[in-house]
Amino acid sequence: MTLDLRVAGKGNCLGTFGVEGGTGQIRWYGGYTYMTGNSKWWHAFVGEEEGVTLSRWTLSSGG
């Protein structure tokens, strides 16, 4: 796993990370977490589940 994060003064941050040959981005902004990545990245995190939309931003409340 590779990880590169940048943190701003108010707790917001953004970064990239790689896992199992996939690459993804993560952003924390305004109390929400946003994530996106290529199909290898998504499959490393959620597996082969049906109904998963790949290569789009996903929003999660909290951090």
XYZ file of N, CA and C in Angstrom:
189
model
N 0.845 -1.169 0.000
C 0.000 0.000 0.000
C 0.890 1.231 0.000
N 0.532 2.208 -0.844
C 1.209 3.506 -0.841
C 0.213 4.567 -0.405
N 0.706 5.634 0.227
C -0.164 6.678 0.751
C 0.544 8.015 0.671
N -0.160 9.044 0.188
C 0.360 10.400 0.114
C -0.771 11.346 0.502
N -0.698 11.967 1.683
C -1.747 12.867 2.169
C -1.225 14.277 2.352
N -2.080 15.245 2.109
C -1.795 16.663 2.347
C -2.882 17.192 3.270
N -2.487 17.813 4.376
C -3.453 18.311 5.356
C -3.437 19.833 5.349
N -4.637 20.427 5.259
C -4.782 21.880 5.305
C -4.991 22.321 6.754
N -4.924 23.619 7.005
C -5.005 24.160 8.352
C -6.287 23.877 9.109
N -7.411 23.719 8.443
C -8.695 23.529 9.124
C -9.116 22.067 9.182
N -8.181 21.147 9.031
C -8.505 19.732 9.113
C -8.917 19.108 7.793
N -9.025 19.896 6.742
C -9.327 19.344 5.423
C -8.054 18.720 4.861
N -8.201 17.679 4.090
C -7.018 17.089 3.476
C -7.408 16.369 2.193
N -6.388 16.048 1.419
C -6.581 15.257 0.209
C -5.381 14.361 0.040
N -5.549 13.305 -0.701
C -4.436 12.402 -0.900
C -4.726 11.346 -1.938
N -3.693 10.605 -2.230
C -3.792 9.475 -3.142
C -3.229 8.245 -2.446
N -3.718 7.098 -2.830
C -3.135 5.873 -2.317
C -3.344 4.745 -3.299
N -2.446 3.792 -3.207
C -2.497 2.641 -4.073
C -2.572 1.371 -3.252
N -3.313 0.408 -3.761
C -3.435 -0.884 -3.101
C -3.728 -1.937 -4.161
N -3.035 -3.058 -4.095
C -3.237 -4.188 -4.993
C -3.284 -3.776 -6.470
N -2.393 -2.883 -6.875
C -2.306 -2.450 -8.263
C -3.291 -1.382 -8.670
N -4.168 -0.948 -7.756
C -5.138 0.094 -8.049
C -4.722 1.411 -7.413
N -5.266 2.501 -7.930
C -4.989 3.820 -7.364
C -6.302 4.527 -7.053
N -6.293 5.293 -5.981
C -7.489 6.020 -5.575
C -7.152 7.374 -4.993
N -8.169 8.186 -4.833
C -8.039 9.500 -4.213
C -9.013 9.577 -3.046
N -8.616 10.310 -2.021
C -9.488 10.540 -0.875
C -9.397 12.008 -0.497
N -10.537 12.576 -0.128
C -10.594 13.980 0.300
C -11.491 14.089 1.521
N -11.038 14.806 2.517
C -11.866 15.148 3.674
C -12.122 16.631 3.597
N -13.382 17.017 3.553
C -13.725 18.432 3.433
C -15.063 18.675 4.105
N -15.107 19.626 5.016
C -16.356 20.014 5.652
C -17.038 18.896 6.423
N -16.250 17.987 7.001
C -16.833 16.897 7.772
C -17.263 15.689 6.954
N -16.958 15.684 5.673
C -17.327 14.569 4.802
C -16.081 13.954 4.173
N -16.167 12.681 3.861
C -15.093 11.968 3.193
C -15.552 11.613 1.786
N -14.737 11.960 0.800
C -15.009 11.635 -0.597
C -13.908 10.699 -1.080
N -14.278 9.636 -1.793
C -13.299 8.692 -2.317
C -13.639 8.328 -3.758
N -12.606 8.095 -4.538
C -12.761 7.588 -5.896
C -11.524 6.785 -6.256
N -11.630 5.972 -7.267
C -10.478 5.193 -7.703
C -10.801 4.390 -8.937
N -9.765 3.746 -9.469
C -10.004 2.903 -10.636
C -10.584 1.560 -10.185
N -10.926 0.701 -11.118
C -11.635 -0.538 -10.769
C -10.802 -1.453 -9.877
N -9.491 -1.527 -10.044
C -8.662 -2.356 -9.170
C -8.710 -1.844 -7.731
N -8.717 -0.547 -7.579
C -8.784 0.068 -6.246
C -10.107 -0.262 -5.571
N -11.214 -0.085 -6.289
C -12.527 -0.394 -5.714
C -12.632 -1.859 -5.326
N -12.179 -2.751 -6.179
C -12.270 -4.185 -5.877
C -11.416 -4.559 -4.671
N -10.315 -3.845 -4.449
C -9.497 -4.105 -3.259
C -10.259 -3.740 -1.988
N -11.148 -2.745 -2.059
C -11.879 -2.295 -0.876
C -13.231 -2.968 -0.690
N -13.963 -3.211 -1.770
C -15.319 -3.761 -1.627
C -15.482 -5.138 -2.252
N -14.483 -5.618 -2.940
C -14.577 -6.938 -3.541
C -15.424 -6.936 -4.798
N -15.984 -8.068 -5.106
C -16.748 -8.260 -6.341
C -18.250 -8.142 -6.101
N -18.665 -7.266 -5.217
C -20.094 -7.155 -4.886
C -20.887 -6.555 -6.028
N -22.115 -7.028 -6.188
C -23.003 -6.479 -7.214
C -23.478 -5.098 -6.803
N -23.756 -4.262 -7.769
C -24.317 -2.954 -7.497
C -23.295 -1.882 -7.167
N -22.016 -2.218 -7.186
C -20.985 -1.232 -6.887
C -20.698 -0.437 -8.149
N -20.775 0.879 -8.039
C -20.455 1.755 -9.161
C -18.976 2.101 -9.083
N -18.241 1.823 -10.139
C -16.808 2.045 -10.146
C -16.455 3.385 -10.768
N -15.322 3.936 -10.340
C -14.732 5.155 -10.899
C -15.609 6.386 -10.747
N -16.360 6.478 -9.655
C -17.118 7.674 -9.326
C -16.792 8.071 -7.909
N -17.086 9.306 -7.561
C -16.846 9.770 -6.198
C -17.916 9.210 -5.281
N -17.514 8.722 -4.127
C -18.402 8.220 -3.099
C -18.311 9.149 -1.903
N -19.438 9.505 -1.330
C -19.494 10.441 -0.207
C -19.864 9.681 1.062
N -19.152 9.990 2.137
C -19.424 9.387 3.433
C -19.392 10.492 4.480
N -20.378 10.517 5.380
C -20.324 11.504 6.453
C -19.348 11.021 7.504
N -18.757 11.954 8.203
C -17.774 11.606 9.241
C -16.410 11.385 8.642
N -15.454 11.088 9.486
C -14.100 10.922 8.991
C -13.524 9.738 9.538
